[in-house]
Amino acid sequence: MQFDLSAVETATMVFFGTLLFALLLTFFIMTAAFAALVLLGVGRLAWFMAVSLLLGAIHGINHAWDRLVHHAGSVELPGDFPGELIGQPSPSTGTYPRVVLRDS
């Protein structure tokens, strides 16, 4: 027995065509939503990596600076250094002893 498409009523063909179109549209929307979720995940991963690298670099710089300052504070330099370098002591403003007031 052969299937003859001309024997099917028009309403049945329209119904199945509508179902096929709805299925195609649903597949397209699901694919677009999946692609959007993938792009969102990739963007979030890239952002997380950038933030992690930046914070790691800042932490490394801070750690290196802290070690350098602590090391410089513990180093003993040979020789005697006078309390005041060459010349007279710098004038003092009282609150801020290293600030030099000009034209005051």
CSV table of C-alpha atoms in Angstrom, one decimal:
chain,number,residue,atom,x,y,z
A,1,MET,CA,0.0,0.0,0.0
A,2,GLN,CA,1.5,3.3,-1.1
A,3,PHE,CA,1.0,6.5,0.8
A,4,ASP,CA,-0.8,9.1,-1.3
A,5,LEU,CA,-0.4,12.7,0.0
A,6,SER,CA,-3.3,13.9,-2.1
A,7,ALA,CA,-5.6,11.7,0.0
A,8,VAL,CA,-4.8,13.7,3.1
A,9,GLU,CA,-7.2,16.6,3.9
A,10,THR,CA,-5.9,20.2,3.7
A,11,ALA,CA,-6.7,20.9,7.3
A,12,THR,CA,-4.6,17.9,8.4
A,13,MET,CA,-1.7,19.1,6.3
A,14,VAL,CA,-2.0,22.6,7.7
A,15,PHE,CA,-2.1,21.2,11.3
A,16,PHE,CA,1.0,19.1,10.8
A,17,GLY,CA,2.8,22.0,9.0
A,18,THR,CA,2.0,24.3,12.0
A,19,LEU,CA,3.3,21.7,14.4
A,20,LEU,CA,6.5,21.4,12.3
A,21,PHE,CA,6.9,25.2,12.2
A,22,ALA,CA,6.4,25.4,15.9
A,23,LEU,CA,9.0,22.7,16.5
A,24,LEU,CA,11.5,24.5,14.2
A,25,LEU,CA,10.9,27.8,16.0
A,26,THR,CA,11.3,26.1,19.4
A,27,PHE,CA,14.5,24.5,18.3
A,28,PHE,CA,15.8,27.9,17.1
A,29,ILE,CA,14.9,29.6,20.4
A,30,MET,CA,16.5,26.8,22.4
A,31,THR,CA,19.7,27.0,20.3
A,32,ALA,CA,19.8,30.8,20.7
A,33,ALA,CA,19.3,30.6,24.5
A,34,PHE,CA,22.0,27.9,24.8
A,35,ALA,CA,24.4,30.1,22.8
A,36,ALA,CA,23.6,33.1,25.0
A,37,LEU,CA,24.3,31.0,28.2
A,38,VAL,CA,27.6,29.8,26.7
A,39,LEU,CA,28.7,33.3,25.8
A,40,LEU,CA,27.6,34.5,29.3
A,41,GLY,CA,29.7,31.7,30.9
A,42,VAL,CA,32.7,32.5,28.7
A,43,GLY,CA,32.4,36.2,29.6
A,44,ARG,CA,32.1,35.5,33.3
A,45,LEU,CA,35.1,33.1,33.1
A,46,ALA,CA,37.2,35.7,31.3
A,47,TRP,CA,36.2,38.4,33.9
A,48,PHE,CA,37.1,36.0,36.7
A,49,MET,CA,40.5,35.3,35.2
A,50,ALA,CA,41.2,39.0,34.6
A,51,VAL,CA,40.2,39.9,38.2
A,52,SER,CA,42.2,37.0,39.6
A,53,LEU,CA,45.3,38.0,37.6
A,54,LEU,CA,45.0,41.6,38.6
A,55,LEU,CA,44.5,40.9,42.3
A,56,GLY,CA,47.3,38.4,42.2
A,57,ALA,CA,49.6,41.0,40.7
A,58,ILE,CA,48.6,43.6,43.2
A,59,HIS,CA,49.1,41.1,46.1
A,60,GLY,CA,52.5,40.2,44.7
A,61,ILE,CA,53.6,43.8,44.4
A,62,ASN,CA,52.4,44.6,48.0
A,63,HIS,CA,54.1,41.5,49.3
A,64,ALA,CA,57.4,42.3,47.6
A,65,TRP,CA,57.2,45.9,48.8
A,66,ASP,CA,56.6,44.8,52.4
A,67,ARG,CA,59.6,42.5,52.2
A,68,LEU,CA,61.8,45.2,50.8
A,69,VAL,CA,60.8,47.7,53.4
A,70,HIS,CA,61.3,45.2,56.2
A,71,HIS,CA,64.7,44.2,54.8
A,72,ALA,CA,65.7,47.8,54.4
A,73,GLY,CA,64.8,48.5,58.0
A,74,SER,CA,66.9,45.7,59.3
A,75,VAL,CA,70.1,46.5,57.3
A,76,GLU,CA,73.0,48.0,59.2
A,77,LEU,CA,75.1,50.3,57.2
A,78,PRO,CA,78.8,50.7,58.1
A,79,GLY,CA,80.0,54.0,59.3
A,80,ASP,CA,78.6,56.8,61.5
A,81,PHE,CA,76.1,59.2,60.1
A,82,PRO,CA,75.7,62.5,61.9
A,83,GLY,CA,72.2,63.4,63.1
A,84,GLU,CA,72.2,66.4,60.8
A,85,LEU,CA,73.7,66.2,57.4
A,86,ILE,CA,75.8,69.1,56.0
A,87,GLY,CA,74.9,72.6,57.2
A,88,GLN,CA,72.3,73.9,59.6
A,89,PRO,CA,69.3,72.0,60.8
A,90,SER,CA,66.1,72.5,58.7
A,91,PRO,CA,63.6,74.9,60.1
A,92,SER,CA,60.6,73.4,61.8
A,93,THR,CA,57.0,74.4,61.6
A,94,GLY,CA,56.2,72.7,64.9
A,95,THR,CA,53.7,70.2,63.7
A,96,TYR,CA,55.4,69.1,60.5
A,97,PRO,CA,59.2,69.3,61.2
A,98,ARG,CA,60.3,68.6,57.6
A,99,VAL,CA,58.1,71.2,56.0
A,100,VAL,CA,59.9,74.4,54.9
A,101,LEU,CA,57.8,77.5,54.9
A,102,ARG,CA,58.5,79.9,52.1
A,103,ASP,CA,57.7,83.6,52.1
A,104,SER,CA,55.9,83.5,55.4
